[in-house]
Amino acid sequence: MTELFPDEVVTKAHVRDVDTSAGPIALITLDNGRDHTRPNTFGPASLLELNKALDEVAARTGIVAVAITGKQFIFAAGADLSGAALVDSRETALAIGKLGHDVFRRLGELTVPTFAFVNGAALGGGLEVALHCTYRTISSGIPAIALPETALGLVPGWGGAYLLPRLVGPANALKVIIENPLSQNKMLRGPQAFELGIADVMFEPADFLEESLAWAAKVLDGTISVERADHTGDDWDSAVNMARFFADGKLHGAAPAPYRAIELAAAANRRTRDEAFAAEDEALADLLLSGEFQASVYAFDLVSKRARKPAGAPPKELARPVTKVGIIGAGLMAAQIGLLFARRLHVPVLLTDLDEGRVKAGVGYVHGEIAKLAAKGRISADEASRLTALVSGSVSKDGFADADWVIEAVFENLDVKRKVFAEAEAIISPECVLATNTSSLSVSAMAEGLQHPERVVGFHFFNPVAVLPLVEVVRGTATDDASLATALAVGKQLKKNCVIVKDAPAFVVNRLLTRFLGEITTAVDEGTPFDVAEHAADPMGLPMPPFLLLQLVGPAIALHVAETLHAAFPDRFAVSPKLRALVEAGKATVYGPDFSIDPEVAAMLAGGDKPSTAEQVLQRALEGLAEEIRLMLDEDVVAAPEDIDLCMILGAGWPFHLGGITPYLDRTGIAAKITGAPFAVR
Ligand SMILES: NC(=O)c1ccc[n+]([C@@H]2O[C@H](COP(=O)([O-])OP(=O)(O)OC[C@H]3O[C@@H](n4cnc5c(N)ncnc54)[C@H](O)[C@@H]3O)[C@@H](O)[C@H]2O)c1
């Protein structure tokens, strides 16, 4: 099986004896020999290494216990996913599950007690190793403890789905197994994991190992007795129903893994260890071969690798330093952008707008958000005063004279944007980058007529700026390498992921979302009932249904983008008369506060004599996406289909189990039907 994992970085299991007051403990240290950016993982060779170490300690006489710990910052980060994605038969998939179980379960079945000293990040199989032990200590400094499998198309199938519910109760366990992974893959910090009951005791990171050993000795000699709650009498049914309800709300059944994990956890109370582990093996075998898992590994790889090294980037050395930032506009986006620059770059940020009132409102927003961060303890009082002092406002752009980066976020109108760039250019130095946050206008057109059009670059954030990790960095026809390199370096400092896109109408995310929503609103225009259209895409498990998304974006903005795209591509982008009517009637929301549709909106969306079924609506929306993506690739809007997927994952929150979107269009056969061939990124 090891040949299936040709690139496995083997995690060694070093054994040494440590003397304690209770006698010698055999301490196994997991270490793959790399720094903490390459965490310990488990492929077949690593599992066999651990097995060898367990053979060695099992044969040892005179030890009073076995303990297992990790390397600096990392306990272990679970299965080797890239290898797992290469599994091509059920037999091998089953064997991988079984090998993990056979090795890990020994930690719970030795003749001496076992301890996990969880010193660092423990994810997936890493946490499962610890769950097999008799006792666990945990460091208070750990930033990441999780069972993220269900977000990746798998289940915690090396014992986790059985052991965790029995240890911490079904409600807490399902939070870790279902809720957290499906909530943007939330992780627990050390203290939270301890609170949930995952560990028996918590120590500070500084002397974690010494404290853990001393504590273990006291457990062994009976000075300390570990009390654990019995969860057999918990309300398992209600915890399981809650988890199902939660998964349905997120996925509508779109991906199998969370449901399999819920089934396994639900049965933990009534199964023996052998029965439970066999059921986990079966679940893993089914899921490892699923399209959802393959797509998830692909998505995980994009987010962890490609997102850090944008395709088509010029040499990094060309980037110029940014020591002061100017922002034109102080509205919704500008103020959020100002806050982000101050927090991440720690340089002066000057917001400008048309009048004192708007400037004051924008700067007030930023200062208010800084105060909120301080009140929540997210930043110190000192940091809050430093940040507050960095952000100021003015109606004059004179303060831009010594800025290296000026970004505009004024109204979405080409003439207004050209005008503010010309005004800024009269003040700024020739090297200062001029960036635009436009959602759909031409960056090249905006640069026309400037003295230095080569400094203009698109820098498209997504709302809310603090939450969505994507920036589409747009290279206009005149943009030079130094400006592009500076934009990418700034993006990195802002801790955003940049994708380089060509200057094409609405770039990637808005173009695809508009095409997708456009097909759905056209179906409503033709007479498809609102409810049918709104839930047609439920089988994809998107973060929200289309009209709720429309409400979040704002119907007026959505209409504006649709009009821009209609002007560019009239055959493919319709402007919905019903959407226009909503905007003209001043409707900013579709749903009322109780999440039922506003009756006036419902009346405006009704009418039409060519209704479609939900299946027809979904098919049409997906065919539209496939066509649009093929055209975008032909137009070189991005370097490769991978960049389309990265944009949809990071900018629109499209799920891993779709792989962004192109793996899903391939797997459903829609890409081949519409474009003649699959996108075949995987
Ligand atoms: N709202 C979003 O979700 C979103 C997302 C991404 C990008 N964008 C883009 O960001 C830009 C701003 O959008 P917004 O939603 O923040 O709009 P907004 O209306 O909240 O803010 C625009 C601000 O620009 C100011 N302004 C207008 N003309 C000006 C001038 N000549 N000089 C100085 N200030 C001027 C206005 O007074 C206003 O305060 C647009 O290009 C939009 O397409 C918006």
PDB file of C-alpha atoms and ligand atoms in Angstrom, residues 327-337 352-355 358-359 395 397 408-413 416-417 419-420 423 436-441 460-465 510 552-553 557 560-561, ligand 1:
ATOM      1  CA  ILE A 327      -8.320  55.888   0.120  1.00  0.00           C
ATOM      2  CA  ILE A 328     -10.690  57.745  -2.173  1.00  0.00           C
ATOM      3  CA  GLY A 329     -14.207  57.367  -0.840  1.00  0.00           C
ATOM      4  CA  ALA A 330     -15.242  56.723   2.730  1.00  0.00           C
ATOM      5  CA  GLY A 331     -18.368  54.642   2.060  1.00  0.00           C
ATOM      6  CA  LEU A 332     -19.264  51.025   2.769  1.00  0.00           C
ATOM      7  CA  MET A 333     -16.235  49.395   1.101  1.00  0.00           C
ATOM      8  CA  ALA A 334     -13.726  52.210   1.588  1.00  0.00           C
ATOM      9  CA  ALA A 335     -14.169  52.247   5.360  1.00  0.00           C
ATOM     10  CA  GLN A 336     -13.760  48.461   5.642  1.00  0.00           C
ATOM     11  CA  ILE A 337     -10.693  48.642   3.401  1.00  0.00           C
ATOM     12  CA  THR A 352     -11.193  61.166   1.602  1.00  0.00           C
ATOM     13  CA  ASP A 353     -14.730  61.809   0.378  1.00  0.00           C
ATOM     14  CA  LEU A 354     -16.911  64.511  -1.133  1.00  0.00           C
ATOM     15  CA  ASP A 355     -17.862  66.294   2.078  1.00  0.00           C
ATOM     16  CA  ARG A 358     -19.122  61.470   4.697  1.00  0.00           C
ATOM     17  CA  VAL A 359     -15.475  61.641   5.761  1.00  0.00           C
ATOM     18  CA  VAL A 395     -12.015  66.243   2.063  1.00  0.00           C
ATOM     19  CA  LYS A 397      -6.478  64.656  -1.351  1.00  0.00           C
ATOM     20  CA  GLU A 408     -10.471  54.201  -4.854  1.00  0.00           C
ATOM     21  CA  ALA A 409     -13.846  52.845  -3.740  1.00  0.00           C
ATOM     22  CA  VAL A 410     -16.157  55.569  -5.043  1.00  0.00           C
ATOM     23  CA  PHE A 411     -19.428  55.070  -6.931  1.00  0.00           C
ATOM     24  CA  GLU A 412     -19.364  52.387  -9.619  1.00  0.00           C
ATOM     25  CA  ASN A 413     -19.211  54.857 -12.503  1.00  0.00           C
ATOM     26  CA  VAL A 416     -16.359  59.372 -11.546  1.00  0.00           C
ATOM     27  CA  LYS A 417     -13.488  56.920 -11.198  1.00  0.00           C
ATOM     28  CA  LYS A 419     -12.030  61.934 -12.441  1.00  0.00           C
ATOM     29  CA  VAL A 420     -10.813  60.881  -8.973  1.00  0.00           C
ATOM     30  CA  GLU A 423      -7.236  64.398  -9.258  1.00  0.00           C
ATOM     31  CA  THR A 436      -9.409  50.397  -7.961  1.00  0.00           C
ATOM     32  CA  ASN A 437     -11.965  48.326  -6.088  1.00  0.00           C
ATOM     33  CA  THR A 438     -14.329  48.319  -9.053  1.00  0.00           C
ATOM     34  CA  SER A 439     -16.607  45.284  -9.264  1.00  0.00           C
ATOM     35  CA  SER A 440     -17.203  45.349 -12.983  1.00  0.00           C
ATOM     36  CA  LEU A 441     -15.727  48.351 -14.816  1.00  0.00           C
ATOM     37  CA  HIS A 460     -11.239  43.816  -6.044  1.00  0.00           C
ATOM     38  CA  PHE A 461     -12.257  43.003  -2.472  1.00  0.00           C
ATOM     39  CA  PHE A 462     -15.417  41.127  -1.527  1.00  0.00           C
ATOM     40  CA  ASN A 463     -17.945  42.265   1.042  1.00  0.00           C
ATOM     41  CA  PRO A 464     -17.542  41.788   4.010  1.00  0.00           C
ATOM     42  CA  VAL A 465     -13.881  42.685   3.547  1.00  0.00           C
ATOM     43  CA  ASN A 510     -19.264  38.429 -10.147  1.00  0.00           C
ATOM     44  CA  LEU A 552     -27.087  40.375   0.618  1.00  0.00           C
ATOM     45  CA  VAL A 553     -25.418  41.886  -2.451  1.00  0.00           C
ATOM     46  CA  ILE A 557     -25.902  46.464  -7.189  1.00  0.00           C
ATOM     47  CA  HIS A 560     -26.044  47.166 -12.103  1.00  0.00           C
ATOM     48  CA  VAL A 561     -23.603  44.268 -12.568  1.00  0.00           C
TER      49      VAL A 561
HETATM   50  N1  LIG B   1     -20.758  47.037  -1.921  1.00  0.00           N
HETATM   51  C1  LIG B   1     -20.154  45.930  -2.270  1.00  0.00           C
HETATM   52  O1  LIG B   1     -20.542  44.818  -1.884  1.00  0.00           O
HETATM   53  C2  LIG B   1     -18.917  45.993  -3.119  1.00  0.00           C
HETATM   54  C3  LIG B   1     -18.065  44.885  -3.199  1.00  0.00           C
HETATM   55  C4  LIG B   1     -16.907  44.973  -3.958  1.00  0.00           C
HETATM   56  C5  LIG B   1     -16.627  46.134  -4.653  1.00  0.00           C
HETATM   57  N2  LIG B   1     -17.493  47.188  -4.567  1.00  0.00           N
HETATM   58  C6  LIG B   1     -17.137  48.404  -5.305  1.00  0.00           C
HETATM   59  O2  LIG B   1     -16.631  49.366  -4.392  1.00  0.00           O
HETATM   60  C7  LIG B   1     -16.938  50.670  -4.840  1.00  0.00           C
HETATM   61  C8  LIG B   1     -17.648  51.420  -3.749  1.00  0.00           C
HETATM   62  O3  LIG B   1     -18.820  50.740  -3.399  1.00  0.00           O
HETATM   63  P1  LIG B   1     -19.569  51.000  -2.006  1.00  0.00           P
HETATM   64  O4  LIG B   1     -20.575  49.928  -1.901  1.00  0.00           O
HETATM   65  O5  LIG B   1     -18.583  51.199  -0.952  1.00  0.00           O
HETATM   66  O6  LIG B   1     -20.311  52.395  -2.328  1.00  0.00           O
HETATM   67  P2  LIG B   1     -20.742  53.551  -1.315  1.00  0.00           P
HETATM   68  O7  LIG B   1     -21.808  54.297  -2.029  1.00  0.00           O
HETATM   69  O8  LIG B   1     -21.011  53.030   0.031  1.00  0.00           O
HETATM   70  O9  LIG B   1     -19.469  54.458  -1.229  1.00  0.00           O
HETATM   71  C9  LIG B   1     -18.998  55.272  -2.274  1.00  0.00           C
HETATM   72  C10 LIG B   1     -18.405  56.501  -1.639  1.00  0.00           C
HETATM   73  O10 LIG B   1     -17.674  57.195  -2.633  1.00  0.00           O
HETATM   74  C11 LIG B   1     -17.855  58.566  -2.382  1.00  0.00           C
HETATM   75  N3  LIG B   1     -17.538  59.361  -3.582  1.00  0.00           N
HETATM   76  C12 LIG B   1     -18.245  59.472  -4.705  1.00  0.00           C
HETATM   77  N4  LIG B   1     -17.626  60.298  -5.566  1.00  0.00           N
HETATM   78  C13 LIG B   1     -16.491  60.716  -4.957  1.00  0.00           C
HETATM   79  C14 LIG B   1     -15.435  61.602  -5.332  1.00  0.00           C
HETATM   80  N5  LIG B   1     -15.451  62.224  -6.504  1.00  0.00           N
HETATM   81  N6  LIG B   1     -14.433  61.789  -4.456  1.00  0.00           N
HETATM   82  C15 LIG B   1     -14.423  61.178  -3.260  1.00  0.00           C
HETATM   83  N7  LIG B   1     -15.406  60.341  -2.865  1.00  0.00           N
HETATM   84  C16 LIG B   1     -16.422  60.109  -3.701  1.00  0.00           C
HETATM   85  C17 LIG B   1     -19.308  58.685  -1.977  1.00  0.00           C
HETATM   86  O11 LIG B   1     -19.581  59.886  -1.326  1.00  0.00           O
HETATM   87  C18 LIG B   1     -19.454  57.466  -1.082  1.00  0.00           C
HETATM   88  O12 LIG B   1     -19.161  57.763   0.260  1.00  0.00           O
HETATM   89  C19 LIG B   1     -17.732  50.484  -6.109  1.00  0.00           C
HETATM   90  O13 LIG B   1     -16.863  50.564  -7.214  1.00  0.00           O
HETATM   91  C20 LIG B   1     -18.288  49.097  -5.987  1.00  0.00           C
HETATM   92  O14 LIG B   1     -18.565  48.508  -7.224  1.00  0.00           O
HETATM   93  C21 LIG B   1     -18.607  47.148  -3.809  1.00  0.00           C
END
